[in-house]
Amino acid sequence: MLSIGDELTLGQTLDTNSAWISERLLLRGVRVDEHATVDDDTERICGAMDRLSSGHDLLVCTGGLGPTADDLTRVALARVLGVPLVEDAGALAHIESWFTGRGGMPPSNRVQSMRPESARCLENPHGTAPGLAAETERCDIFCLPGPPHEMQPMFRAFVEPALRQEPGRVTRTRIILTFGVGESRIAERLGELMDRDRPERGLPLVGTTASRGVVACRVRHSGSSEAEVVAALDAVEDEINHRLGAAVFDRRDPSAGDSPDVADALPRVVVSMLRDRGERVAVAESCTAGLLGAEITRIAGSSSVFVGGWLTYSNDMKTSMLGVPVSVLEREGAVSGACALAMARGALDRSGADHALSITGIAGPGGGSDEKPVGSVWIGCASGGGGAEARLFRFKGDRDAVRAWAMRTALGLLRLRLAGLDMKLLAEIERVR
Amino acid sequence: MLSIGDELTLGQTLDTNSAWISERLLLRGVRVDEHATVDDDTERICGAMDRLSSGHDLLVCTGGLGPTADDLTRVALARVLGVPLVEDAGALAHIESWFTGRGGMPPSNRVQSMRPESARCLENPHGTAPGLAAETERCDIFCLPGPPHEMQPMFRAFVEPALRQEPGRVTRTRIILTFGVGESRIAERLGELMDRDRPERGLPLVGTTASRGVVACRVRHSGSSEAEVVAALDAVEDEINHRLGAAVFDRRDPSAGDSPDVADALPRVVVSMLRDRGERVAVAESCTAGLLGAEITRIAGSSSVFVGGWLTYSNDMKTSMLGVPVSVLEREGAVSGACALAMARGALDRSGADHALSITGIAGPGGGSDEKPVGSVWIGCASGGGGAEARLFRFKGDRDAVRAWAMRTALGLLRLRLAGLDMKLLAEIERVR
């Protein structure tokens, strides 16, 4: 992959195209080895195109197809192919029609109808920049516009159908999601399943990635038939479930249509479990002050399971809004198990929900003491039938990290409770990437 | 720049480090020519390190420093430098101390204390992976861990102080922050100030970037003396303030020690204005369900200005917790100016705060109607002395975007009110990237 543009190398725009295209390609069994990003410099674009198209079977370029002087992808591709630029009548007609009713085509846009003589133009239904497709002896080259809403439909229409399938070769992936155990301990438990040479031995490759507290185990396998590949993935998934136990909270099978996007997996599972049971939750947040409620309600349809909550940042609010006894605050302080329990019970009683989660802690950077250092967070959970409990965690990291970990851990606790598992599992929580 | 990791080339994780580092380097006058991203393959990492370090003066690598078998940056750097790996006693001690009280260092983490013999380890205060620094004849090479919260402090501590300055040349930047006016309208108002050829004419370069609703105008200038450069920046800043007026809410002068990180600029300014006035705020959130409280309390020390709030997701909670009249909900619905006003007034009365913000709207994807389409959000503001008002916004985008815009706009409204400016300014709000 090659992303082209000053705005990318200068850090002004985040390149989301590379990740999107890589993921789409992987679902088709095409593995991306390298992304390169270069600025709007013809020499550097040519150098990268030349290098990448010599060493790979497929090169997808994005960006640099606009009408201005710093849009150089057309010129660079022509130079790499060793052919002149010519005007494409179809592309010109498309661009002219784009500006119908918009005051006519500005002269600067005419350059967008130029293509290297041996390339063909790819129609862009959402903008003026046509894409380009060309072949070298080894490599299929596609150049697509940079804006994602223009690039993505063109990728689907032109690149995906042209992917060379390795004949008789099927690649599939599986994602197993865990929460509550750090990435290095997950790796220890997976042991030899993570050996890098497994594909050479005909076994599925297992890797882990950690993001927002969720450690994802990603399993990939290639073989000669769908049935053989799926059976091998199933076997590895069973073994991973066996080794990781209650830490596993979700699975994704992208080839069966599951989303590979796992950013909201934890609240999604919690909302889904609540919905299945016809139960509702309320929150009482001190140091997170809304993070937990906001995370649950990221999920569309969460209104059927989320009642609401209280942000009791000050001690006065803890007493007046949730009935936390003044004696608890005076004797044990706001960061205490007794306060977390009283917050959870108060929220449960006042909301009419089936479960209530509470969070009270010291996010820092100030406010810590020897006894209660920064990162100390009590998380409480009270349920209509099941009593109440509170646990102390010590999260590492800065203010943002402590708050995010507290929010996620509260969700993890509720997940365990809803699944009938022991909340002690989360005692293993440590800060992972 | 070189980003390393299967999760990046496979599209499972978005590389935000490259953009962040590029932007930081640009502030110091260092322009990035190329980003490369490679998978966890020793050959490809070595190839990219070799190529990039031969052609450039600085190479910053991120990722691949973890404890598992697919973390290969150490090995690749040693091979490129042509030296063996040795154990670093200081790094080992740091890693061991990291696991104190966490059941001791897992054996797999020991590998993180290995460094190429001619490289030095860089301490990581937020994780187990030390960084690495090395020099070739031409190039300074830094390898930093992939997680942004570990990488960023290490970049500031080790890379920035080591940047080579062009002799006799001073580069300075200035950042002017706006909220409430879209990026294209900002560009229209700035007009010729944004011409790209200004540096060739000896004038400061002005660019805009939009992120999280804040449009930042970034001014950069180089010259032979500090005084000359600062005077030119001051003049452009005055002109920008003149053209953008009340949309400007903050400025940063990174060379005077201001942070160039503007991600939390809006809540930071609001908290600071409240603190200066000795006033406090409460929130009443429906569709955002905690986003606003969480954003205000991102700022350390916000406890002196943030009292707390209510997440009234259900209609019952709006009535029982904030006293919104049932008649208002029945007659005008929960997404109405009357409801937003009642929520803000209820929160003001019950919290004892000086100001209360309320948000009620339709975040989607469901729940919209012709009269109240998805994206319709009422935002209310009530103040002890200054009465109450509510305004209707129609935000574009998906559920996440609508909620985030609602939260930011509420902060923007309070900022205008605290500054004594007309809340109508925000009527210009439109969806920017």
XYZ file of N, CA and C in Angstrom, chain A residues 6-20 22-24 26 31-40 44 48 51 56 175 183-185 187-188 194-196 205-211 218 220 280 282-283 285-304 306-314 316-317 320-321 350-351 364-366 394-401 403 429-433, chain B residues 6-20 22-23 26 31-40 44 48 51 56 64-72 97-100 102-104 106-109 125-127 146-147 149-150 196 207-210 218 220 280 282-283 285 287-295 297-303 306-314 317 320-321 350-351 364-365 399-400 403 433:
636
model
N 1.174 15.308 1.494
C 1.803 16.110 2.553
C 1.019 16.047 3.853
N -0.326 16.084 3.748
C -1.143 16.143 4.960
C -0.928 14.900 5.818
N -0.486 13.797 5.190
C -0.219 12.571 5.937
C 1.168 12.594 6.569
N 2.185 12.938 5.772
C 3.541 12.935 6.342
C 3.724 14.080 7.328
N 2.944 15.154 7.188
C 3.041 16.251 8.150
C 2.212 15.984 9.397
N 1.448 14.906 9.393
C 0.685 14.556 10.589
C -0.598 15.350 10.743
N -1.054 15.981 9.662
C -2.272 16.793 9.791
C -3.529 15.960 9.579
N -3.380 14.858 8.874
C -4.512 13.962 8.634
C -4.077 12.557 9.004
N -4.957 11.862 9.699
C -4.677 10.488 10.078
C -5.027 9.591 8.897
N -4.128 8.707 8.513
C -4.368 7.805 7.394
C -5.229 6.630 7.857
N -6.522 6.697 7.573
C -7.395 5.579 7.937
C -7.556 4.618 6.762
N -7.164 5.065 5.548
C -7.351 4.216 4.366
C -6.520 2.938 4.438
N -5.275 3.054 4.906
C -4.398 1.885 4.911
C -4.989 0.772 5.754
N -5.461 1.113 6.952
C -6.011 0.084 7.828
C -7.281 -0.511 7.217
N -8.112 0.350 6.636
C -9.363 -0.136 6.045
C -9.077 -1.106 4.904
N -6.272 -2.748 4.273
C -5.582 -3.961 4.744
C -6.571 -4.971 5.281
N -7.526 -4.464 6.046
C -8.496 -5.370 6.641
C -9.364 -6.021 5.566
N -9.790 -5.238 4.581
C -10.588 -5.800 3.490
C -9.791 -6.844 2.722
N -7.306 -8.663 3.851
C -7.084 -9.851 4.672
C -8.303 -10.770 4.639
N -2.550 -10.801 2.226
C -1.856 -10.266 3.369
C -0.988 -9.097 2.935
N -1.119 -7.960 3.628
C -0.324 -6.780 3.294
C 1.010 -6.842 4.039
N 2.098 -6.700 3.307
C 3.428 -6.729 3.922
C 3.869 -5.351 4.387
N 3.502 -4.350 3.628
C 4.066 -3.032 3.904
C 3.126 -1.923 3.455
N 3.053 -0.906 4.285
C 2.439 0.368 3.901
C 3.565 1.367 3.771
N 3.509 2.196 2.763
C 4.425 3.333 2.729
C 3.598 4.593 2.592
N 4.077 5.664 3.190
C 3.422 6.958 3.061
C 4.477 7.966 2.652
N 4.236 8.663 1.544
C 5.207 9.672 1.104
C 4.497 10.994 0.889
N 5.281 12.058 0.881
C 4.720 13.391 0.696
C 4.525 13.679 -0.795
N 4.022 14.870 -1.086
C 3.723 15.243 -2.477
C 4.999 15.630 -3.204
N 9.877 11.069 -4.784
C 9.621 10.088 -3.729
C 8.436 9.182 -4.067
N 8.846 5.119 -4.404
C 8.057 4.173 -3.616
C 7.235 3.265 -4.529
N 9.668 0.708 -6.093
C 10.128 -0.281 -5.123
C 9.005 -1.257 -4.765
N 6.129 -6.830 -5.048
C 4.834 -7.357 -4.639
C 3.928 -7.605 -5.838
N -11.379 -14.439 15.557
C -10.934 -13.532 16.617
C -11.583 -13.955 17.932
N -1.725 -8.973 28.414
C -1.286 -9.625 27.180
C -0.149 -10.613 27.411
N 0.779 -10.286 28.333
C 1.908 -11.207 28.506
C 1.448 -12.497 29.192
N 0.479 -12.389 30.095
C -0.031 -13.616 30.727
C -0.877 -14.436 29.748
N -0.231 -14.586 26.621
C 0.781 -15.240 25.778
C 1.374 -16.450 26.488
N 1.619 -16.311 27.808
C 2.136 -17.458 28.568
C 1.179 -18.636 28.497
N 1.412 -19.860 20.031
C 1.840 -18.600 19.414
C 3.143 -18.725 18.631
N 3.678 -19.918 18.502
C 4.915 -20.081 17.723
C 4.736 -19.504 16.321
N 5.760 -18.792 15.885
C 5.653 -18.098 14.597
C 5.808 -19.030 13.403
N -1.875 -19.820 12.548
C -1.029 -18.840 13.234
C -1.881 -18.084 14.249
N -1.370 -17.926 15.482
C -2.097 -17.216 16.530
C -1.278 -15.995 16.954
N -1.914 -14.832 16.966
C -1.261 -13.618 17.449
C -2.182 -12.899 18.404
N -1.615 -12.018 19.240
C -2.472 -11.255 20.145
C -2.269 -9.767 19.898
N -3.345 -8.977 20.064
C -3.219 -7.532 20.073
C -4.053 -7.014 21.233
N -3.532 -5.991 21.914
C -4.241 -5.431 23.064
C -4.659 -4.014 22.736
N -5.917 -3.700 23.014
C -6.402 -2.348 22.776
C -7.546 -2.069 23.723
N -5.952 -13.469 17.624
C -6.325 -13.560 16.217
C -5.702 -14.805 15.612
N -5.268 -17.241 12.237
C -5.354 -17.184 10.773
C -4.856 -18.494 10.214
N -31.970 -4.401 33.479
C -31.473 -3.048 33.233
C -30.414 -2.668 34.265
N -27.998 0.622 36.142
C -27.795 2.042 36.428
C -26.345 2.213 36.894
N -25.845 3.446 36.852
C -24.456 3.680 37.250
C -24.370 4.811 38.271
N -21.160 7.159 39.344
C -19.751 7.377 39.030
C -19.189 8.566 39.786
N -18.027 8.359 40.406
C -17.327 9.494 40.984
C -16.138 9.842 40.083
N -14.999 9.174 40.225
C -13.801 9.635 39.494
C -13.946 9.516 37.982
N -14.789 8.618 37.484
C -14.952 8.500 36.032
C -15.975 9.501 35.487
N -16.876 9.950 36.353
C -17.761 11.088 36.061
C -18.472 11.014 34.714
N -18.902 9.827 34.310
C -19.681 9.731 33.091
C -19.106 8.774 32.054
N -17.828 8.406 32.203
C -17.204 7.510 31.219
C -17.981 6.208 31.070
N -18.446 5.660 32.200
C -19.112 4.360 32.162
C -20.475 4.461 31.470
N -21.258 5.465 31.849
C -22.550 5.652 31.193
C -22.376 5.909 29.700
N -21.368 6.720 29.354
C -21.129 7.038 27.944
C -20.730 5.789 27.167
N -19.948 4.906 27.786
C -19.480 3.700 27.089
C -20.634 2.727 26.842
N -21.478 2.542 27.854
C -22.621 1.630 27.675
C -23.532 2.133 26.562
N -23.744 3.460 26.534
C -24.707 4.017 25.585
C -24.094 4.287 24.209
N -22.811 3.931 24.006
C -22.268 3.916 22.640
C -23.052 2.933 21.787
N -23.566 1.879 22.446
C -24.224 0.809 21.710
C -25.647 1.230 21.353
N -25.948 1.224 20.065
C -27.302 1.570 19.625
C -28.290 0.596 20.260
N -29.398 1.118 20.744
C -30.395 0.257 21.371
C -30.151 0.019 22.850
N -29.134 0.667 23.423
C -28.840 0.466 24.840
C -29.923 1.078 25.734
N -30.804 1.885 25.138
C -31.836 2.512 25.978
C -32.758 1.466 26.613
N -32.823 0.261 26.034
C -33.681 -0.757 26.653
C -33.032 -1.380 27.880
N -30.226 0.486 29.695
C -29.565 1.495 30.525
C -30.609 2.489 31.038
N -30.760 2.563 32.355
C -31.756 3.452 32.943
C -31.218 4.873 33.044
N -29.999 4.990 33.558
C -29.419 6.304 33.788
C -28.430 6.211 34.929
N -28.101 7.355 35.517
C -27.124 7.286 36.589
C -26.846 8.631 37.225
N -25.891 8.603 38.136
C -25.519 9.776 38.918
C -24.010 9.993 38.809
N -23.625 11.245 38.577
C -22.216 11.605 38.627
C -22.006 12.326 39.947
N -21.579 11.592 40.950
C -21.451 12.178 42.281
C -19.987 12.500 42.520
N -19.573 13.639 41.944
C -18.156 13.993 42.016
C -17.799 14.534 43.396
N -18.694 15.306 43.978
C -18.415 15.863 45.310
C -19.015 14.958 46.388
N -20.776 15.919 48.930
C -22.153 16.352 49.165
C -23.118 15.629 48.233
N -22.718 15.516 46.965
C -23.603 14.868 45.997
C -23.755 13.382 46.314
N -26.368 13.505 49.106
C -27.706 14.000 48.772
C -28.343 13.197 47.645
N -27.553 12.739 46.675
C -28.138 12.056 45.531
C -28.283 10.555 45.749
N -32.704 3.769 43.926
C -33.321 4.968 43.369
C -33.675 4.827 41.891
N -33.018 3.905 41.180
C -33.238 3.798 39.731
C -34.279 2.753 39.371
N -5.829 10.889 39.991
C -4.587 11.629 39.951
C -4.674 12.838 39.037
N -3.587 13.580 38.830
C -2.272 13.300 39.402
C -2.179 13.602 40.896
N -3.051 14.479 41.431
C -3.010 14.769 42.865
C -3.954 13.861 43.631
N -5.831 -1.320 41.788
C -4.820 -0.262 41.705
C -4.348 -0.192 40.260
N -4.834 0.807 39.545
C -4.500 0.950 38.131
C -3.261 1.827 37.979
N -2.438 1.468 37.016
C -1.249 2.277 36.730
C -1.553 3.248 35.610
N -0.686 4.213 35.451
C -0.812 5.125 34.327
C -1.306 6.492 34.764
N -1.509 7.340 33.774
C -1.914 8.712 34.076
C -3.428 8.774 34.320
N -3.895 9.999 34.542
C -5.309 10.215 34.860
C -6.251 9.557 33.844
N -5.990 9.789 32.559
C -6.837 9.197 31.519
C -6.835 7.672 31.613
N -5.643 7.097 31.834
C -5.528 5.634 31.856
C -6.269 5.054 33.056
N -8.781 6.314 34.711
C -10.227 6.443 34.524
C -10.744 5.431 33.501
N -6.208 -8.338 36.817
C -6.080 -7.191 35.913
C -4.785 -6.441 36.177
N -4.134 -6.126 35.150
C -2.953 -5.291 35.264
C -3.005 -4.384 34.054
N -2.134 -3.444 34.053
C -2.162 -2.524 32.944
C -1.501 -3.178 31.751
N -2.206 -3.289 30.652
C -1.619 -3.799 29.428
C -1.661 -2.666 28.422
N -1.060 -2.867 27.265
C -1.050 -1.774 26.312
C -2.448 -1.428 25.874
N 2.260 -6.486 12.834
C 1.200 -7.149 12.068
C -0.126 -6.438 12.227
N -0.428 -5.979 13.466
C -1.742 -5.381 13.704
C -1.930 -4.124 12.851
N -0.822 -3.500 12.422
C -0.917 -2.320 11.564
C -1.078 -2.719 10.097
N -0.211 -3.622 9.615
C -0.326 -3.990 8.197
C -1.581 -4.809 7.939
N -2.082 -5.494 8.964
C -3.320 -6.252 8.781
C -4.548 -5.362 8.939
N -4.333 -4.109 9.343
C -5.464 -3.186 9.448
C -6.283 -3.363 10.709
N -5.717 -4.034 11.711
C -6.475 -4.255 12.937
C -6.331 -3.094 13.904
N -5.268 -2.353 13.782
C -5.032 -1.192 14.630
C -4.679 -0.019 13.728
N -5.254 1.125 14.040
C -4.972 2.339 13.275
C -3.684 2.949 13.810
N -2.761 3.287 12.914
C -1.502 3.881 13.347
C -1.703 5.372 13.596
N -1.833 5.741 14.871
C -1.960 7.167 15.197
C -0.608 7.755 15.559
N 0.385 6.889 15.816
C 1.691 7.384 16.240
C 2.373 8.209 15.152
N 2.278 7.756 13.895
C 2.991 8.450 12.818
C 2.533 9.894 12.719
N 1.215 10.093 12.749
C 0.705 11.456 12.625
C 1.121 12.300 13.829
N 1.047 11.713 15.003
C 1.406 12.460 16.210
C 2.878 12.880 16.160
N 4.853 13.080 13.528
C 5.110 14.010 12.424
C 4.772 15.431 12.828
N 3.647 15.560 13.537
C 3.212 16.884 13.937
C 4.184 17.492 14.951
N 7.311 18.557 13.161
C 7.111 19.756 12.364
C 7.178 21.009 13.239
N 10.865 18.160 9.015
C 9.838 17.723 8.097
C 10.015 16.243 7.794
N 8.932 15.480 7.925
C 8.994 14.044 7.663
C 8.748 13.783 6.179
N 9.644 13.014 5.544
C 9.496 12.693 4.126
C 8.675 11.439 3.910
N 8.848 10.475 4.807
C 8.248 9.174 4.543
C 7.915 8.448 5.830
N 6.757 7.822 5.830
C 6.411 6.833 6.851
C 6.453 5.477 6.178
N 6.983 4.483 6.860
C 6.830 3.116 6.371
C 6.201 2.297 7.486
N 5.402 1.331 7.099
C 4.806 0.408 8.066
C 5.081 -0.999 7.571
N 5.681 -1.824 8.409
C 5.944 -3.207 8.007
C 5.405 -4.156 9.066
N 5.213 -5.399 8.665
C 4.678 -6.405 9.570
C 5.799 -6.988 10.449
N 5.436 -7.912 11.312
C 6.415 -8.505 12.238
C 7.253 -9.554 11.515
N 11.847 -7.887 6.707
C 11.245 -6.635 6.237
C 11.550 -5.476 7.180
N 13.593 -2.163 5.889
C 13.061 -0.808 6.015
C 13.988 0.061 6.873
N 17.064 0.922 4.739
C 16.765 1.878 3.676
C 16.517 3.268 4.242
N 18.150 9.198 5.425
C 17.638 10.286 6.256
C 18.526 10.515 7.485
N 6.902 -3.216 18.299
C 7.776 -4.393 18.226
C 8.742 -4.526 19.381
N 8.461 -3.848 20.517
C 9.364 -3.930 21.669
C 8.758 -4.737 22.814
N 7.638 -5.396 22.570
C 6.974 -6.184 23.618
C 7.751 -7.455 23.948
N 7.144 -8.281 24.825
C 7.853 -9.454 25.323
C 7.624 -10.724 24.503
N 6.818 -10.667 23.463
C 6.450 -11.926 22.803
C 7.301 -12.195 21.566
N 7.129 -13.395 21.030
C 7.991 -13.866 19.949
C 7.844 -13.034 18.684
N 6.741 -12.306 18.568
C 6.562 -11.500 17.366
C 7.020 -10.055 17.574
N 7.750 -9.797 18.645
C 8.312 -8.464 18.873
C 9.781 -8.490 18.459
N 10.059 -7.939 17.269
C 11.345 -8.213 16.618
C 12.202 -6.975 16.399
N 11.102 -4.296 38.675
C 10.390 -3.457 39.650
C 8.956 -3.206 39.195
N 8.746 -3.206 37.872
C 7.397 -3.008 37.334
C 6.445 -4.096 37.833
N 6.985 -5.312 37.971
C 6.128 -6.436 38.351
C 6.088 -6.674 39.870
N 6.783 -5.833 40.636
C 6.719 -5.962 42.090
C 5.271 -5.798 42.540
N 2.975 -7.652 41.640
C 2.081 -8.229 40.626
C 2.461 -9.687 40.367
N 3.021 -10.318 41.377
C 3.343 -11.730 41.222
C 4.680 -11.999 40.563
N 5.524 -10.959 40.465
C 6.867 -11.178 39.917
C 6.877 -11.120 38.397
N 7.071 -12.134 34.733
C 6.969 -13.363 33.928
C 8.282 -13.553 33.163
N 8.743 -14.822 33.013
C 10.024 -15.062 32.337
C 10.083 -14.410 30.955
N 8.929 -14.358 30.276
C 8.945 -13.838 28.903
C 9.355 -12.374 28.840
N 9.174 -11.627 29.949
C 9.504 -10.205 29.891
C 11.009 -9.927 29.936
N 8.568 5.083 31.601
C 7.925 5.191 32.915
C 6.540 4.544 32.955
N 5.972 4.232 31.800
C 4.589 3.765 31.774
C 4.423 2.338 31.283
N 5.515 1.571 31.203
C 5.371 0.204 30.725
C 6.664 -0.557 30.869
N 4.988 0.889 20.987
C 3.831 1.249 20.173
C 2.681 1.934 20.897
N 2.346 1.536 22.143
C 1.188 2.173 22.786
C 1.409 3.679 22.964
N 0.364 5.986 24.898
C 0.581 6.590 26.221
C 1.967 6.238 26.759
N 2.626 5.226 26.181
C 4.013 4.969 26.546
C 4.961 5.738 25.627
N -0.070 29.020 -0.032
C 1.012 28.070 0.247
C 2.385 28.634 -0.083
N -1.777 27.148 8.292
C -2.564 25.979 7.903
C -3.622 25.710 8.955
N -4.659 24.986 8.567
C -5.677 24.638 9.560
C -5.791 23.120 9.653
N -6.085 22.641 10.841
C -6.423 21.231 11.018
C -7.634 21.180 11.938
N -8.533 20.251 11.644
C -9.747 20.113 12.447
C -9.723 18.781 13.158
N -2.613 26.836 12.538
C -1.204 26.649 12.888
C -0.353 27.561 12.026
N 3.482 28.886 11.108
C 4.877 28.477 11.233
C 5.731 29.475 10.480
N -19.031 26.985 39.800
C -19.095 25.537 39.594
C -20.220 25.171 38.624
N -22.802 21.915 36.920
C -23.380 20.570 37.001
C -23.913 20.217 35.616
N -24.140 18.920 35.361
C -24.618 18.499 34.047
C -25.854 17.604 34.189
N -27.492 14.936 31.506
C -27.274 14.380 30.170
C -28.269 13.279 29.851
N -28.945 11.934 25.866
C -28.377 11.094 24.801
C -26.865 10.930 24.920
N -26.175 11.851 25.565
C -24.725 11.704 25.713
C -24.371 10.834 26.927
N -25.269 10.748 27.901
C -25.185 9.771 28.997
C -23.826 9.720 29.694
N -23.185 10.862 29.866
C -21.942 10.872 30.625
C -20.753 11.450 29.881
N -20.871 11.590 28.558
C -19.744 12.119 27.773
C -19.314 13.499 28.265
N -20.289 14.344 28.609
C -19.966 15.718 29.001
C -19.266 15.748 30.357
N -19.817 15.008 31.332
C -19.170 14.951 32.648
C -17.764 14.381 32.529
N -17.630 13.318 31.716
C -16.323 12.684 31.556
C -15.328 13.640 30.916
N -15.802 14.461 29.978
C -14.881 15.369 29.274
C -14.405 16.489 30.206
N -14.154 16.368 33.409
C -13.295 15.826 34.470
C -12.027 15.166 33.935
N -11.806 15.191 32.610
C -10.484 14.815 32.083
C -9.414 15.739 32.653
N -9.836 16.981 32.950
C -8.878 18.001 33.377
C -8.565 17.808 34.859
N -7.286 17.616 35.169
C -6.875 17.464 36.569
C -7.265 18.724 37.332
N -7.815 18.559 38.518
C -8.217 19.717 39.319
C -9.623 20.188 39.009
N -10.335 19.481 38.131
C -11.694 19.903 37.793
C -12.654 19.725 38.970
N -12.211 19.007 40.020
C -13.129 18.793 41.155
C -13.508 20.114 41.823
N -16.393 21.174 39.122
C -17.434 20.240 38.678
C -18.096 19.594 39.890
N -19.401 19.826 40.043
C -20.117 19.292 41.191
C -20.525 17.843 40.945
N -21.098 17.606 39.778
C -21.599 16.280 39.458
C -22.733 16.398 38.467
N -23.545 15.336 38.375
C -24.612 15.421 37.395
C -25.515 14.223 37.385
N -26.430 14.247 36.438
C -27.454 13.204 36.301
C -27.442 12.671 34.883
N -27.475 11.348 34.764
C -27.640 10.728 33.455
C -29.088 10.258 33.389
N -29.938 11.091 32.804
C -31.365 10.774 32.774
C -31.704 10.215 31.402
N -31.370 8.933 31.233
C -31.555 8.313 29.922
C -33.030 8.013 29.676
N -33.724 7.565 30.703
C -35.146 7.253 30.531
C -35.990 8.471 30.918
N -36.544 8.794 34.668
C -35.437 9.403 35.410
C -35.441 10.924 35.247
N -38.128 11.900 37.791
C -37.866 11.630 39.217
C -36.572 12.300 39.684
N -35.559 12.368 38.833
C -34.291 12.918 39.288
C -34.195 14.425 39.105
N -30.901 21.445 42.099
C -30.560 20.304 42.961
C -29.077 20.214 43.276
N -28.221 20.816 42.448
C -26.773 20.661 42.660
C -26.169 21.802 43.465
N -29.370 8.385 17.209
C -29.510 7.417 16.132
C -28.862 6.084 16.477
N -28.853 5.107 15.585
C -29.403 5.231 14.235
C -30.940 5.224 14.197
N -23.926 7.742 15.193
C -24.238 7.877 16.616
C -23.079 8.486 17.411
N -21.871 7.952 17.209
C -20.708 8.477 17.917
C -20.497 9.955 17.618
N -23.196 12.287 19.243
C -22.983 12.417 20.686
C -21.768 13.286 20.998
N -14.436 17.469 9.475
C -13.909 16.103 9.564
C -13.725 15.680 11.012
